[in-house]
Amino acid sequence: MAAASAYIEQHKEKFEKELFELLRIPSVSTDPERKEEVHQAASWLHNHLSKIGLNRVETFDTEGFPVVYAQSTQREGLPVVLIYGHYDVQPPEPLEEWSSPPFDPVVRNGRIYARGASDDKGQSFAHLKSIEALLSEGKELPVNVKILLEGEEEIGSPNLPPFLKEHRKMLSCDMVLISDTSMFAENRPSITYGLRGLAYMEVLVQGPNRDLHSGVYGGTVRNPANALCEMISGLTDPNGKVLIPGFYEDVVPLDENEREAFSNLPFDEEAYKKSLGLDALYGEQGYSTLERASARPTLDVNGLWSGYQGEGAKTVLPARAGAKVSMRLVPNQKPGKIARLFTRYIRSVSPDGLKVTIKTHHGGDPAMTPLDFYGLKAAGKAFSDIYNTEVLFTREGGSIPVVADFTRILDAPSILMGFGLKEDALHSPDESFSLTDFHRGIRTSARFLEILPEFAELRL
Ligand code: BES
Ligand code: MN
Ligand code: MN
């Protein structure tokens, strides 16, 4: 360990430079114009994995973007850790809101600013660097390591479940290690043991065959924008409780122990409000902000359009309107069932004289890791050793659909060892990642791999 720590300390600058190279590749998986760059990120990682001394590196083509895979020499009797990350990123738009170009990483105030700095290039790269450091000791790794990097997480990982099934043997492992979440707060490291699932819908409402004069026709035809707003407002009550019949049917209620643990987390509601520029929060009655943000299901409009958007007033009755709606799910809700319930409900409130089309986009299952899993305890110890503070156990509201697939297909629990922070602005302009946490992340990863065999043996 001493040698690895020294190596990590001595190569800080090199690590940053390498990460910058990766961040310069605009691997936006949603953008058909960026296909080549997504492939380029995969091949950059392939080369990099070969360079750090892993003995098997392979790129697998899929129907979408490639899976980059690597493994260390596998030795009998040692735990197998599969490290997962994604090299694709969200679109950077709106570009004019960035203080510096999204694919031209810079450091300001100790943070790396770039699209993907935190989600997920910076966070996943920390593990590659810890492995490099451990291998630099000239001996074998303390555990068996497998690495799986995909390029389709931000579009719902459509090709990953079939890949897991096809390569079940190659990917067999005792646990999956993922850094693609956030810590509770600065200097408050946490392990995430629950993630929400997702169902994502789109509703299109078509009215008359063209935009109409709102004076000449207003009052005689159903306005698609008015109708869509009515349909949407019926989806929730004024506190955000979802009114779709059957929506809560499969929800596992929070148990008293967990609620108690939630209430003991050092959450500062005032600071939370302030960080968002709000003077009041909102949400389902009877639940705290932390519970609402991670352990309760939600429904939110994510996009809404219709009619005239330009300057001034154009008197027009729009021909069509549309909305995108995300629902975050908790155990044991199923995205397929929720999509059906949503569709049935919208159909039941669709007015005559309008054509309503409902589309289901990609979704994902919620996921939980059992709190008594020895891997979680080892991860907690690694965090507290490096950050010199007690680790917290939390749930988060975002989704990583493949986590449920790892459980279902590989029968492996996931350890969500996030190095990010809320202020990293994932998916937003000016995404960033703290340099301190990048380097502490590398050390935490190395520490975890070092101490894991002991935890595995004693099933601590
Ligand atoms: N890394 C995020 C998920 C995340 C972020 C989980 C912060 C917990 C805390 C991931 O890349 C992501 O953005 N997931 C999408 C879902 C996906 C299907 C597009 C999400 O949560 O919206
Ligand atoms: Mn991510
Ligand atoms: Mn993301």
XYZ file of C-alpha atoms and ligand atoms in Angstrom:
484
model
C 0.000 0.000 0.000
C 2.797 2.386 0.881
C 4.241 2.060 -2.592
C 0.858 2.610 -4.219
C 0.257 5.702 -2.062
C 3.620 7.111 -2.986
C 2.959 6.431 -6.657
C -0.425 8.200 -6.425
C 1.166 11.179 -4.685
C 3.959 11.420 -7.246
C 1.786 11.150 -10.327
C -0.993 13.595 -9.552
C -0.151 15.855 -12.441
C 0.170 13.010 -14.918
C -3.233 11.667 -13.840
C -4.847 15.058 -14.369
C -3.291 15.457 -17.799
C -4.555 12.072 -18.873
C -8.059 12.776 -17.635
C -8.027 16.046 -19.578
C -7.243 14.098 -22.744
C -10.297 11.939 -22.200
C -12.457 14.967 -21.385
C -11.470 16.589 -24.676
C -13.289 13.855 -26.587
C -16.922 14.976 -27.062
C -18.478 11.532 -26.623
C -22.138 12.586 -26.570
C -24.092 9.367 -27.036
C -27.448 11.053 -27.777
C -26.055 13.107 -30.651
C -25.937 11.308 -34.036
C -23.303 13.855 -35.161
C -20.946 12.667 -32.418
C -20.894 8.956 -33.243
C -17.287 8.993 -34.252
C -16.215 10.768 -31.095
C -17.996 8.226 -28.916
C -16.025 5.488 -30.687
C -12.874 7.548 -30.239
C -13.400 7.674 -26.468
C -13.742 3.880 -26.458
C -10.492 3.371 -28.313
C -8.702 5.945 -26.143
C -9.751 3.911 -23.091
C -8.786 0.631 -24.732
C -5.265 1.944 -25.310
C -5.104 3.387 -21.853
C -6.127 0.132 -20.184
C -3.402 -1.684 -22.126
C -0.858 0.898 -21.020
C -1.507 0.544 -17.296
C -0.612 -3.119 -17.366
C -3.854 -5.083 -17.433
C -3.241 -8.355 -19.167
C -6.440 -8.701 -21.141
C -8.028 -5.753 -22.881
C -10.794 -6.141 -25.410
C -13.295 -3.917 -27.177
C -16.625 -5.534 -27.959
C -18.792 -4.056 -30.664
C -22.491 -3.954 -29.938
C -25.412 -2.754 -32.011
C -24.713 0.631 -30.496
C -21.485 1.871 -28.937
C -18.704 -0.509 -27.893
C -18.081 -2.034 -24.509
C -14.477 -1.731 -23.403
C -13.407 -4.613 -21.189
C -10.228 -5.448 -19.296
C -9.149 -7.789 -16.565
C -6.186 -8.479 -14.359
C -4.679 -11.931 -13.974
C -7.380 -13.849 -12.126
C -6.159 -15.747 -9.084
C -8.006 -18.489 -7.255
C -9.548 -17.635 -3.889
C -9.579 -13.852 -4.211
C -12.756 -11.787 -4.464
C -13.649 -10.641 -7.973
C -14.527 -6.969 -8.354
C -16.133 -5.767 -11.563
C -15.582 -2.032 -11.990
C -18.233 -0.332 -14.102
C -18.246 3.160 -15.587
C -19.535 5.027 -18.628
C -17.498 7.031 -21.120
C -20.455 8.688 -22.839
C -21.665 12.091 -21.689
C -24.771 14.243 -21.886
C -25.097 16.936 -24.562
C -23.427 20.168 -23.401
C -26.205 22.498 -24.607
C -26.999 25.341 -23.908
C -23.429 26.256 -24.839
C -23.792 29.959 -24.091
C -24.285 29.155 -20.411
C -20.809 27.643 -20.026
C -18.082 29.841 -18.562
C -15.516 27.926 -20.659
C -16.002 25.493 -23.557
C -17.376 22.114 -22.367
C -14.758 20.005 -24.147
C -11.812 22.177 -23.273
C -11.198 21.245 -19.613
C -9.807 23.908 -17.298
C -9.163 24.127 -13.567
C -10.779 26.975 -11.645
C -10.918 27.114 -7.833
C -9.686 23.560 -7.514
C -12.328 22.116 -9.845
C -12.073 20.651 -13.309
C -14.711 22.198 -15.556
C -15.796 20.046 -18.502
C -18.728 17.934 -19.673
C -18.144 14.497 -18.155
C -15.695 15.770 -15.507
C -17.836 14.151 -12.818
C -20.410 12.154 -14.849
C -18.678 9.845 -15.412
C -15.233 10.188 -16.955
C -13.527 11.738 -13.918
C -15.103 9.408 -11.391
C -14.521 6.182 -13.301
C -10.981 7.212 -14.283
C -10.088 7.322 -10.580
C -10.338 3.519 -10.480
C -8.062 3.074 -13.481
C -5.466 5.201 -11.742
C -5.715 3.246 -8.503
C -5.171 0.031 -10.434
C -2.220 1.578 -12.226
C -0.750 2.541 -8.853
C -1.309 -0.902 -7.347
C 0.234 -2.590 -10.384
C 3.222 -0.249 -10.215
C 4.261 -1.995 -7.034
C 5.403 -4.658 -9.445
C 3.222 -7.338 -8.007
C -0.223 -8.662 -8.556
C -3.369 -6.842 -7.505
C -4.775 -7.641 -4.047
C -8.057 -8.773 -5.640
C -9.201 -9.975 -9.050
C -10.289 -7.001 -11.102
C -12.510 -6.809 -14.172
C -13.352 -3.523 -15.855
C -16.428 -2.767 -17.936
C -16.791 0.640 -19.564
C -19.848 1.387 -21.679
C -20.805 4.232 -24.008
C -24.597 4.180 -23.770
C -25.468 4.921 -20.147
C -26.920 8.336 -20.936
C -29.290 6.774 -23.472
C -30.475 4.033 -21.126
C -27.858 1.295 -21.792
C -29.999 -0.467 -24.448
C -27.287 -2.934 -25.436
C -25.795 -3.698 -22.060
C -28.281 -6.250 -20.650
C -27.915 -8.527 -23.718
C -24.134 -8.094 -23.433
C -24.208 -9.141 -19.764
C -26.241 -12.210 -20.667
C -23.970 -13.201 -23.503
C -20.795 -12.752 -21.460
C -22.073 -13.948 -18.117
C -19.055 -16.140 -17.537
C -16.446 -13.564 -18.460
C -18.175 -11.019 -16.215
C -18.885 -13.290 -13.256
C -17.924 -11.464 -10.077
C -18.616 -11.065 -6.366
C -19.586 -7.415 -6.621
C -19.720 -4.441 -8.938
C -17.897 -1.245 -7.975
C -19.334 1.950 -9.445
C -18.399 5.591 -8.988
C -21.200 7.443 -10.746
C -23.107 8.995 -7.835
C -22.530 11.776 -5.303
C -21.233 12.017 -1.771
C -23.594 13.358 0.869
C -21.720 16.659 1.020
C -18.208 18.049 0.825
C -15.956 16.056 3.177
C -18.962 13.862 4.010
C -18.274 10.661 2.049
C -21.192 8.298 1.683
C -22.101 4.996 0.163
C -25.311 4.979 -1.847
C -27.317 1.824 -1.176
C -30.411 2.704 -3.192
C -31.115 4.297 -6.564
C -34.444 5.142 -8.125
C -35.711 3.658 -11.344
C -37.174 5.550 -14.252
C -40.113 5.563 -16.635
C -39.978 8.262 -19.312
C -42.991 9.190 -21.416
C -43.855 11.611 -24.161
C -47.335 12.915 -24.947
C -48.183 14.549 -28.279
C -51.480 16.267 -28.853
C -52.609 17.106 -32.372
C -55.547 19.457 -32.892
C -56.579 21.267 -36.095
C -54.626 20.726 -39.327
C -52.770 24.066 -38.946
C -52.153 26.907 -36.499
C -55.289 29.056 -36.421
C -56.177 32.689 -35.779
C -57.048 32.662 -32.089
C -59.737 35.288 -32.601
C -61.401 33.760 -35.639
C -61.393 30.161 -34.345
C -60.883 30.583 -30.590
C -63.842 29.158 -28.699
C -64.821 26.643 -31.382
C -61.998 24.110 -31.395
C -60.228 22.327 -28.548
C -56.848 24.021 -28.040
C -54.135 21.317 -27.807
C -52.042 23.434 -25.411
C -54.935 24.045 -23.008
C -55.944 20.392 -23.213
C -52.416 19.118 -22.578
C -52.052 21.376 -19.522
C -55.302 20.013 -18.115
C -54.236 16.438 -18.712
C -50.881 17.061 -17.051
C -52.283 18.875 -14.075
C -54.470 15.847 -13.394
C -51.399 13.651 -13.007
C -50.476 14.990 -9.556
C -52.100 16.670 -6.598
C -50.858 20.113 -5.508
C -48.155 18.481 -3.343
C -46.822 16.248 -6.066
C -48.573 13.049 -5.040
C -49.178 11.050 -8.200
C -52.855 10.511 -9.038
C -52.472 7.841 -11.736
C -54.584 4.913 -10.526
C -52.361 2.052 -9.330
C -49.159 4.140 -9.341
C -48.287 3.362 -5.703
C -49.516 -0.231 -5.761
C -46.051 -1.899 -5.639
C -44.182 0.742 -3.621
C -42.281 -0.722 -0.667
C -42.975 1.669 2.212
C -40.066 3.153 4.128
C -39.600 1.258 7.366
C -39.201 3.005 10.697
C -35.502 2.142 11.061
C -34.719 3.614 7.718
C -36.724 6.750 8.412
C -34.840 7.123 11.672
C -31.522 6.765 9.824
C -32.642 9.356 7.257
C -33.552 11.807 9.990
C -30.113 11.418 11.550
C -28.245 12.405 8.388
C -26.577 15.813 8.717
C -28.832 17.481 6.150
C -28.994 21.252 6.061
C -32.306 22.202 4.519
C -31.561 25.924 4.601
C -28.324 25.447 2.681
C -30.147 23.206 0.201
C -32.743 25.911 -0.459
C -30.075 28.547 -0.742
C -28.026 26.513 -3.202
C -31.087 26.370 -5.472
C -32.056 30.011 -5.097
C -35.430 29.069 -3.625
C -37.289 30.350 -0.592
C -39.515 27.300 -0.214
C -39.323 23.586 -0.906
C -42.123 21.326 -2.023
C -43.217 17.724 -1.978
C -45.358 14.850 -0.935
C -46.960 15.360 2.470
C -45.590 13.314 5.356
C -42.054 12.899 3.992
C -38.817 14.775 4.597
C -36.814 16.385 1.808
C -34.252 13.573 1.844
C -37.003 10.965 1.650
C -38.739 12.816 -1.160
C -35.471 13.099 -3.057
C -34.522 9.447 -2.960
C -36.994 7.016 -1.430
C -40.352 8.157 -2.815
C -41.547 7.969 -6.404
C -42.158 11.173 -8.379
C -43.626 12.547 -11.584
C -42.133 15.606 -13.285
C -42.640 17.372 -16.573
C -39.209 17.504 -18.216
C -40.201 19.362 -21.364
C -43.282 21.206 -22.560
C -43.882 22.958 -25.861
C -46.590 24.454 -27.954
C -47.530 27.619 -29.812
C -45.664 30.821 -30.337
C -42.331 31.199 -28.496
C -40.886 34.286 -30.183
C -40.799 37.933 -29.156
C -44.036 39.849 -28.776
C -47.575 38.576 -29.072
C -48.721 36.462 -31.987
C -52.407 35.630 -31.746
C -52.372 31.990 -32.652
C -54.168 28.867 -31.572
C -51.512 26.150 -31.913
C -52.162 23.031 -33.952
C -50.193 20.827 -31.583
C -48.612 20.533 -28.145
C -46.217 18.102 -26.511
C -44.745 17.145 -23.177
C -42.031 14.874 -21.856
C -42.608 13.388 -18.430
C -40.220 11.478 -16.181
C -41.319 9.296 -13.309
C -38.704 8.207 -10.773
C -39.499 4.826 -9.300
C -38.685 3.040 -6.064
C -38.667 -0.650 -5.167
C -40.745 -2.612 -6.304
C -42.234 -0.456 -9.039
C -41.669 -1.679 -12.595
C -41.091 0.799 -15.423
C -43.144 -1.291 -17.891
C -46.167 -1.393 -15.644
C -45.893 2.303 -14.769
C -45.692 3.181 -18.475
C -48.893 1.182 -19.070
C -50.703 2.860 -16.180
C -49.614 6.285 -17.432
C -50.787 5.484 -20.955
C -54.134 4.182 -19.757
C -54.698 7.248 -17.621
C -53.795 9.753 -20.358
C -56.089 7.888 -22.759
C -58.916 8.101 -20.224
C -58.598 11.890 -19.999
C -57.949 12.595 -23.697
C -60.673 14.907 -24.999
C -62.642 14.419 -28.195
C -61.466 16.368 -31.200
C -57.772 15.846 -30.491
C -55.392 13.090 -31.506
C -53.238 12.043 -28.555
C -50.102 9.955 -29.108
C -48.191 8.475 -26.185
C -44.638 7.274 -26.519
C -42.600 5.275 -24.012
C -38.887 6.103 -23.920
C -36.170 4.109 -22.190
C -36.542 3.378 -18.511
C -34.857 1.414 -15.773
C -35.516 -0.535 -12.612
C -34.793 0.847 -9.142
C -31.976 -0.854 -7.231
C -30.938 -1.527 -3.647
C -27.812 -3.061 -2.116
C -28.297 -4.962 1.163
C -26.722 -2.913 3.960
C -25.149 -5.985 5.542
C -23.121 -6.875 2.437
C -19.444 -7.173 3.416
C -18.373 -5.243 0.309
C -20.293 -2.188 1.501
C -18.530 -2.367 4.836
C -15.123 -2.559 3.190
C -16.030 0.435 1.022
C -17.134 2.328 4.123
C -13.837 1.571 5.847
C -11.843 2.671 2.796
C -13.732 5.969 2.674
C -13.326 6.666 6.361
C -9.599 5.847 6.236
C -8.951 8.286 3.419
C -11.392 11.064 4.366
C -10.729 10.712 8.106
C -14.379 10.804 8.941
C -17.247 8.434 9.438
C -18.967 7.313 6.246
C -22.717 7.812 5.762
C -25.147 5.429 4.081
C -27.701 7.104 1.829
C -30.109 6.569 -1.013
C -30.121 8.765 -4.103
C -32.771 9.863 -6.511
C -30.937 9.424 -9.820
C -30.920 6.244 -11.863
C -28.302 3.844 -13.169
C -30.486 1.218 -14.830
C -27.696 -1.309 -15.229
C -27.340 -1.695 -11.455
C -30.554 -3.752 -11.363
C -29.290 -5.764 -14.346
C -26.086 -6.592 -12.469
C -28.216 -8.063 -9.702
C -30.576 -9.877 -12.047
C -28.122 -11.176 -14.627
C -24.817 -11.486 -12.765
C -26.297 -11.990 -9.307
C -23.833 -9.381 -8.042
C -24.567 -6.536 -5.603
C -23.280 -3.081 -6.522
C -21.209 -0.769 -4.362
C -21.975 2.826 -5.255
C -18.837 4.636 -4.190
C -19.535 8.132 -5.479
C -16.791 10.758 -5.436
C -18.997 13.480 -6.895
C -20.823 16.306 -5.135
C -24.239 17.904 -5.667
C -22.474 21.054 -6.823
C -20.834 19.190 -9.718
C -23.775 20.265 -11.911
C -24.222 16.951 -13.708
C -26.012 17.340 -17.050
C -25.939 21.141 -16.579
C -23.729 23.902 -17.941
C -20.412 24.256 -16.070
C -20.239 20.629 -14.937
C -17.206 20.218 -12.716
C -15.370 17.804 -10.451
C -13.243 18.642 -7.437
C -9.573 17.869 -8.000
C -9.232 17.004 -4.326
C -11.958 14.397 -4.666
C -10.452 13.050 -7.875
C -7.194 12.370 -6.002
C -8.893 11.198 -2.800
C -11.051 8.977 -5.005
C -7.969 7.288 -6.409
C -6.679 6.646 -2.904
C -10.060 5.417 -1.674
C -10.300 2.992 -4.569
C -6.804 1.638 -3.880
C -7.545 1.323 -0.190
C -10.777 -0.543 -0.908
C -9.090 -3.072 -3.184
C -6.382 -3.547 -0.557
C -8.648 -4.272 2.388
C -11.369 -6.192 0.585
C -9.834 -9.693 0.881
C -9.826 -9.406 4.655
C -13.496 -8.387 4.704
C -14.346 -11.187 2.283
C -12.583 -13.802 4.339
C -14.155 -12.823 7.620
C -17.454 -11.777 5.964
C -17.251 -8.755 8.246
N -24.630 9.222 -12.963
C -25.994 9.468 -13.281
C -26.953 8.956 -12.232
C -26.849 9.557 -10.857
C -26.401 10.833 -10.650
C -27.232 8.803 -9.783
C -26.295 11.366 -9.366
C -27.167 9.316 -8.507
C -26.676 10.588 -8.300
C -26.316 8.816 -14.629
O -25.317 9.079 -15.584
C -27.586 9.404 -15.176
O -27.583 10.543 -15.534
N -28.662 8.616 -15.249
C -29.886 9.038 -15.857
C -30.683 7.858 -16.300
C -30.365 7.369 -17.679
C -31.289 6.233 -18.037
C -30.401 8.437 -18.714
C -30.753 9.759 -14.864
O -30.735 9.484 -13.670
O -31.506 10.639 -15.344
Mn -23.426 8.800 -14.835
Mn -25.624 11.158 -16.353
